[in-house]
Amino acid sequence: MRAPLVASWSSLALGLAGCAGGPTGRLERAYFFDLRRIVEMRQRTDWVSDRAEIESGASVTLRSACQTPLAARRRLSTWLDATISGQGGSAEAVWRASGESLSVAQDVLTLERVRMLHHYAEEHQGECPFWLRENPRFVGVHGDHRRFVLLLESEGSAALVFHGRSVAFGAEASARVIPAVGVSDSVTLGTGIEIGGIGAFGAGGADRALSASVSGAVPVLLRFQNATRLFDVELAATGRFFGQESSVQPGVRLSFGYGFTTLRVSDLMPFALLSFGYEYQPADGTLPASHTLRLGTRVGADWAP
């Protein structure tokens, strides 16, 4: 059962990484992904008026446009025109041809809105502040590519703990710091430390006993980002400290997360994910083997110092 589940999550990760298509040039690609993230953020709150949405996003758009060299911006214009034309023309034309299905036209509609933002920025280049100049090494604002970042996260989850034939329901909370590097415009890799605790009702020596332990982990995280969507795959070496036993029980955890990120404000880019994990701890001395299933939420911020 676990093999198909892992395969499904892996397919989703590859899909997120693979569908992050865009221009091939480094500079225009970085600029395009910034514009696309801005559009997706605004589409979440129901984009209705093009003029209102474009003007409302003017400042954050210029933050990226002002740093993108002119030649790269021109190449992006050419790419957007060709891509929209290749997908059937305008979003309205695709919508009508599909029997008025907005979901079919959504990709073209997003590209058209990216192009609107781009045209607005071109018309307002004179509004760029003096400290935001064209940068031939521009890597984008709202991603991790070619950046060292710190992922600051907290997590709360419900847990099912299996000890032999006994089952306990519990809850866990943790905090962690993960130094990471953006290895591409869609992949971030990092490792760090995690500290937390878990309490399980019924997992002790009696059916109604409450057991608590301090937990720690060294996670290795692979994060896929497609515009504002995130998908995490993580493998961690774990350990639980049981005070009554005065010992640490080692283990291993595999977990997945899916969620969304916002835009980067100053150096911080907040995010939130739904997470699912499985942890195994082999028997160790007087401590029996345990299997733990977790389902929870993880919130945090991507800090680019």
Short mmCIF file of C-alpha atoms in Angstrom, two decimals:
data_model
loop_
_atom_site.label_atom_id
_atom_site.label_comp_id
_atom_site.label_asym_id
_atom_site.label_seq_id
_atom_site.Cartn_x
_atom_site.Cartn_y
_atom_site.Cartn_z
CA MET A 1 0.00 0.00 0.00
CA ARG A 2 2.83 2.38 0.86
CA ALA A 3 4.59 1.84 -2.50
CA PRO A 4 1.70 3.20 -4.63
CA LEU A 5 1.31 6.12 -2.20
CA VAL A 6 4.98 7.05 -2.48
CA ALA A 7 4.80 6.69 -6.27
CA SER A 8 1.81 9.02 -6.42
CA TRP A 9 3.52 11.70 -4.33
CA SER A 10 6.70 11.32 -6.39
CA SER A 11 4.74 11.76 -9.61
CA LEU A 12 3.19 14.94 -8.22
CA ALA A 13 6.64 16.28 -7.34
CA LEU A 14 7.98 15.57 -10.80
CA GLY A 15 4.91 17.18 -12.28
CA LEU A 16 5.39 20.34 -10.25
CA ALA A 17 9.03 20.55 -11.25
CA GLY A 18 8.37 19.71 -14.87
CA CYS A 19 5.42 22.03 -15.44
CA ALA A 20 7.41 25.07 -14.37
CA GLY A 21 7.97 25.88 -18.06
CA GLY A 22 9.16 29.26 -19.17
CA PRO A 23 11.71 31.06 -21.31
CA THR A 24 15.10 29.40 -21.61
CA GLY A 25 17.22 32.51 -21.02
CA ARG A 26 18.29 32.88 -17.38
CA LEU A 27 17.35 36.54 -16.95
CA GLU A 28 13.99 36.50 -18.69
CA ARG A 29 13.16 33.20 -17.00
CA ALA A 30 13.76 34.71 -13.55
CA TYR A 31 11.65 37.74 -14.46
CA PHE A 32 8.86 35.58 -15.91
CA PHE A 33 8.57 33.45 -12.77
CA ASP A 34 8.36 36.58 -10.61
CA LEU A 35 5.53 37.93 -12.76
CA ARG A 36 3.75 34.59 -12.79
CA ARG A 37 3.90 34.34 -8.99
CA ILE A 38 2.44 37.84 -8.71
CA VAL A 39 -0.42 36.88 -11.04
CA GLU A 40 -1.15 33.61 -9.22
CA MET A 41 -1.23 35.39 -5.86
CA ARG A 42 -3.78 37.90 -7.15
CA GLN A 43 -5.83 35.22 -8.93
CA ARG A 44 -6.41 33.48 -5.60
CA THR A 45 -8.64 36.36 -4.51
CA ASP A 46 -10.68 36.27 -7.73
CA TRP A 47 -9.18 38.51 -10.44
CA VAL A 48 -12.03 40.52 -12.04
CA SER A 49 -10.83 43.92 -13.26
CA ASP A 50 -7.58 43.82 -15.23
CA ARG A 51 -6.90 47.51 -14.66
CA ALA A 52 -7.49 47.32 -10.90
CA GLU A 53 -5.34 44.21 -10.46
CA ILE A 54 -2.47 45.52 -12.61
CA GLU A 55 -2.36 48.86 -10.82
CA SER A 56 -2.63 47.20 -7.41
CA GLY A 57 0.37 45.01 -8.23
CA ALA A 58 2.43 47.82 -9.76
CA SER A 59 4.95 48.25 -6.95
CA VAL A 60 5.80 44.57 -6.54
CA THR A 61 5.99 44.20 -10.34
CA LEU A 62 8.46 47.06 -10.70
CA ARG A 63 10.62 45.55 -7.96
CA SER A 64 11.45 42.77 -10.43
CA ALA A 65 11.15 44.69 -13.71
CA CYS A 66 13.56 47.44 -12.67
CA GLN A 67 16.32 44.87 -12.06
CA THR A 68 15.81 42.97 -15.33
CA PRO A 69 18.03 44.16 -18.22
CA LEU A 70 16.24 45.63 -21.26
CA ALA A 71 17.38 42.88 -23.65
CA ALA A 72 15.93 40.19 -21.36
CA ARG A 73 12.64 42.06 -21.06
CA ARG A 74 12.40 42.24 -24.86
CA ARG A 75 13.09 38.53 -25.18
CA LEU A 76 10.32 37.86 -22.66
CA SER A 77 7.90 39.93 -24.76
CA THR A 78 8.71 37.82 -27.81
CA TRP A 79 8.36 34.57 -25.87
CA LEU A 80 5.01 35.56 -24.34
CA ASP A 81 3.56 36.53 -27.72
CA ALA A 82 4.71 33.29 -29.34
CA THR A 83 3.55 31.09 -26.45
CA ILE A 84 0.09 32.64 -26.23
CA SER A 85 -0.31 32.36 -30.00
CA GLY A 86 0.84 28.74 -29.91
CA GLN A 87 -1.77 27.85 -27.28
CA GLY A 88 -4.67 28.93 -29.45
CA GLY A 89 -4.60 32.69 -29.32
CA SER A 90 -6.40 34.76 -26.71
CA ALA A 91 -7.90 33.27 -23.56
CA GLU A 92 -11.33 34.34 -24.79
CA ALA A 93 -10.84 32.43 -28.05
CA VAL A 94 -9.75 29.29 -26.16
CA TRP A 95 -12.70 29.70 -23.77
CA ARG A 96 -15.22 29.90 -26.62
CA ALA A 97 -13.63 27.02 -28.53
CA SER A 98 -13.80 24.80 -25.42
CA GLY A 99 -17.50 25.37 -24.86
CA GLU A 100 -16.92 28.22 -22.41
CA SER A 101 -14.76 26.20 -20.02
CA LEU A 102 -12.68 28.60 -17.93
CA SER A 103 -10.48 25.80 -16.60
CA VAL A 104 -9.37 24.96 -20.16
CA ALA A 105 -8.49 28.59 -20.81
CA GLN A 106 -6.80 29.17 -17.43
CA ASP A 107 -3.20 28.66 -18.56
CA VAL A 108 -3.56 31.11 -21.46
CA LEU A 109 -5.41 33.55 -19.21
CA THR A 110 -2.55 33.46 -16.71
CA LEU A 111 -0.03 34.14 -19.50
CA GLU A 112 -2.13 37.05 -20.76
CA ARG A 113 -2.14 38.56 -17.29
CA VAL A 114 1.62 38.08 -17.04
CA ARG A 115 1.92 39.95 -20.33
CA MET A 116 -0.30 42.75 -19.00
CA LEU A 117 1.96 43.16 -15.97
CA HIS A 118 5.00 43.12 -18.24
CA HIS A 119 3.54 45.80 -20.54
CA TYR A 120 2.63 47.94 -17.54
CA ALA A 121 6.19 47.71 -16.24
CA GLU A 122 7.59 48.67 -19.65
CA GLU A 123 5.37 51.73 -19.75
CA HIS A 124 6.43 52.80 -16.25
CA GLN A 125 10.18 52.16 -16.30
CA GLY A 126 10.68 55.82 -15.48
CA GLU A 127 9.22 55.14 -12.04
CA CYS A 128 12.06 52.82 -11.03
CA PRO A 129 13.79 54.15 -7.90
CA PHE A 130 17.47 55.00 -8.23
CA TRP A 131 18.55 52.09 -6.01
CA LEU A 132 16.86 49.47 -8.23
CA ARG A 133 18.99 49.25 -11.36
CA GLU A 134 19.35 46.68 -14.12
CA ASN A 135 21.31 43.73 -12.79
CA PRO A 136 23.02 41.32 -15.22
CA ARG A 137 23.05 38.72 -12.42
CA PHE A 138 19.35 39.07 -11.58
CA VAL A 139 17.91 35.77 -10.26
CA GLY A 140 14.39 36.90 -9.39
CA VAL A 141 12.86 38.14 -6.16
CA HIS A 142 10.26 35.55 -5.21
CA GLY A 143 12.22 32.32 -5.50
CA ASP A 144 15.32 30.57 -4.12
CA HIS A 145 17.38 30.08 -7.29
CA ARG A 146 21.09 30.71 -6.62
CA ARG A 147 20.28 31.87 -3.11
CA PHE A 148 21.26 30.69 0.35
CA VAL A 149 18.11 30.76 2.47
CA LEU A 150 17.02 29.78 5.96
CA LEU A 151 13.70 27.96 6.23
CA LEU A 152 12.21 28.81 9.63
CA GLU A 153 9.30 26.49 10.35
CA SER A 154 6.90 25.33 13.05
CA GLU A 155 4.62 22.31 12.78
CA GLY A 156 1.66 20.90 14.65
CA SER A 157 0.22 17.49 13.86
CA ALA A 158 -2.05 14.72 15.05
CA ALA A 159 -0.41 11.32 15.37
CA LEU A 160 -1.28 7.65 15.53
CA VAL A 161 1.38 5.66 17.41
CA PHE A 162 1.53 1.89 17.07
CA HIS A 163 3.42 -0.15 19.72
CA GLY A 164 3.00 -3.81 18.89
CA ARG A 165 -0.76 -4.41 19.07
CA SER A 166 -1.55 -1.22 20.97
CA VAL A 167 -2.59 1.99 19.26
CA ALA A 168 -2.39 5.46 20.78
CA PHE A 169 -3.63 8.82 19.61
CA GLY A 170 -1.35 11.76 20.19
CA ALA A 171 -0.24 15.21 19.14
CA GLU A 172 3.13 16.64 18.25
CA ALA A 173 4.62 20.10 17.96
CA SER A 174 8.04 21.02 16.63
CA ALA A 175 10.19 23.89 15.43
CA ARG A 176 13.10 23.73 13.03
CA VAL A 177 15.71 25.67 11.15
CA ILE A 178 16.86 24.43 7.74
CA PRO A 179 19.70 26.13 5.83
CA ALA A 180 19.04 25.54 2.13
CA VAL A 181 20.20 26.44 -1.36
CA GLY A 182 18.12 27.02 -4.49
CA VAL A 183 19.73 24.62 -6.95
CA SER A 184 17.37 25.67 -9.78
CA ASP A 185 14.37 27.94 -10.27
CA SER A 186 12.09 25.11 -9.11
CA VAL A 187 14.18 23.04 -6.66
CA THR A 188 15.55 23.88 -3.20
CA LEU A 189 17.72 21.48 -1.18
CA GLY A 190 18.50 21.81 2.51
CA THR A 191 19.25 20.11 5.82
CA GLY A 192 18.95 21.34 9.37
CA ILE A 193 17.78 20.61 12.91
CA GLU A 194 14.37 20.05 14.48
CA ILE A 195 13.28 19.99 18.13
CA GLY A 196 9.84 19.14 19.44
CA GLY A 197 7.74 16.91 21.62
CA ILE A 198 4.98 14.33 21.33
CA GLY A 199 2.34 13.21 23.78
CA ALA A 200 0.33 10.03 23.19
CA PHE A 201 -2.73 8.91 25.14
CA GLY A 202 -2.83 5.18 25.73
CA ALA A 203 0.73 4.45 24.60
CA GLY A 204 2.09 3.74 28.07
CA GLY A 205 2.02 0.62 30.16
CA ALA A 206 -1.73 0.92 30.79
CA ASP A 207 -4.43 1.48 28.22
CA ARG A 208 -5.25 4.91 29.59
CA ALA A 209 -1.70 6.03 30.33
CA LEU A 210 -0.28 9.23 28.91
CA SER A 211 3.29 9.11 27.66
CA ALA A 212 5.33 12.10 26.58
CA SER A 213 8.72 12.37 24.96
CA VAL A 214 11.07 15.00 23.62
CA SER A 215 11.89 14.53 19.95
CA GLY A 216 14.68 15.69 17.70
CA ALA A 217 15.52 15.20 14.05
CA VAL A 218 18.00 16.01 11.32
CA PRO A 219 15.84 16.43 8.19
CA VAL A 220 17.05 16.46 4.60
CA LEU A 221 14.51 18.43 2.57
CA LEU A 222 13.90 18.54 -1.17
CA ARG A 223 11.43 21.30 -2.07
CA PHE A 224 9.81 21.72 -5.47
CA GLN A 225 8.29 25.10 -6.31
CA ASN A 226 5.99 25.82 -9.23
CA ALA A 227 5.03 29.50 -9.08
CA THR A 228 3.26 29.78 -5.70
CA ARG A 229 2.79 26.03 -5.13
CA LEU A 230 5.17 24.00 -2.99
CA PHE A 231 5.78 20.26 -2.69
CA ASP A 232 8.19 18.87 -0.09
CA VAL A 233 9.84 15.45 0.09
CA GLU A 234 11.80 14.83 3.27
CA LEU A 235 13.88 12.09 4.88
CA ALA A 236 14.97 12.56 8.49
CA ALA A 237 17.03 10.79 11.11
CA THR A 238 15.00 11.06 14.31
CA GLY A 239 15.35 10.42 18.01
CA ARG A 240 13.00 10.43 21.01
CA PHE A 241 14.09 10.96 24.58
CA PHE A 242 12.02 9.19 27.23
CA GLY A 243 12.77 10.65 30.66
CA GLN A 244 11.50 7.60 32.52
CA GLU A 245 13.85 5.39 30.53
CA SER A 246 16.77 7.86 30.43
CA SER A 247 17.50 6.80 26.87
CA VAL A 248 17.13 8.00 23.29
CA GLN A 249 15.32 5.81 20.76
CA PRO A 250 16.60 6.45 17.21
CA GLY A 251 14.43 6.22 14.12
CA VAL A 252 13.81 7.38 10.58
CA ARG A 253 10.98 9.45 9.07
CA LEU A 254 9.66 9.93 5.54
CA SER A 255 7.27 12.82 5.02
CA PHE A 256 5.60 14.85 2.29
CA GLY A 257 4.09 18.31 2.21
CA TYR A 258 1.96 20.30 -0.19
CA GLY A 259 1.07 23.96 0.12
CA PHE A 260 1.50 27.51 -1.02
CA THR A 261 3.87 30.40 -0.64
CA THR A 262 3.25 34.13 -0.78
CA LEU A 263 5.49 36.76 -2.35
CA ARG A 264 8.76 37.78 -0.73
CA VAL A 265 8.34 40.88 1.43
CA SER A 266 11.70 42.42 2.27
CA ASP A 267 13.75 39.24 2.80
CA LEU A 268 10.92 36.99 4.05
CA MET A 269 8.64 34.76 1.98
CA PRO A 270 5.91 33.14 4.17
CA PHE A 271 4.47 29.73 3.33
CA ALA A 272 2.07 27.09 4.66
CA LEU A 273 1.81 23.37 3.90
CA LEU A 274 -0.27 20.34 4.77
CA SER A 275 2.10 17.54 5.79
CA PHE A 276 1.90 13.76 6.05
CA GLY A 277 4.61 11.55 7.50
CA TYR A 278 5.54 8.05 8.60
CA GLU A 279 8.18 7.36 11.25
CA TYR A 280 9.69 4.04 12.30
CA GLN A 281 11.70 3.42 15.44
CA PRO A 282 13.14 -0.07 15.96
CA ALA A 283 13.11 -1.74 19.36
CA ASP A 284 15.90 -0.46 21.57
CA GLY A 285 16.58 -2.11 24.91
CA THR A 286 13.40 -1.90 26.99
CA LEU A 287 11.69 0.32 24.40
CA PRO A 288 9.49 -1.54 21.89
CA ALA A 289 9.45 -0.81 18.16
CA SER A 290 7.00 1.91 17.15
CA HIS A 291 5.33 3.12 13.98
CA THR A 292 3.93 6.66 13.86
CA LEU A 293 1.64 8.24 11.27
CA ARG A 294 1.30 12.03 11.28
CA LEU A 295 -1.01 14.51 9.61
CA GLY A 296 -0.59 18.19 10.30
CA THR A 297 0.23 21.67 9.10
CA ARG A 298 3.55 23.42 8.75
CA VAL A 299 3.95 27.17 8.57
CA GLY A 300 7.06 29.24 8.25
CA ALA A 301 9.09 31.70 6.29
CA ASP A 302 11.83 31.49 3.68
CA TRP A 303 14.45 34.02 4.77
CA ALA A 304 17.07 35.18 2.28
CA PRO A 305 19.61 36.99 4.51
#
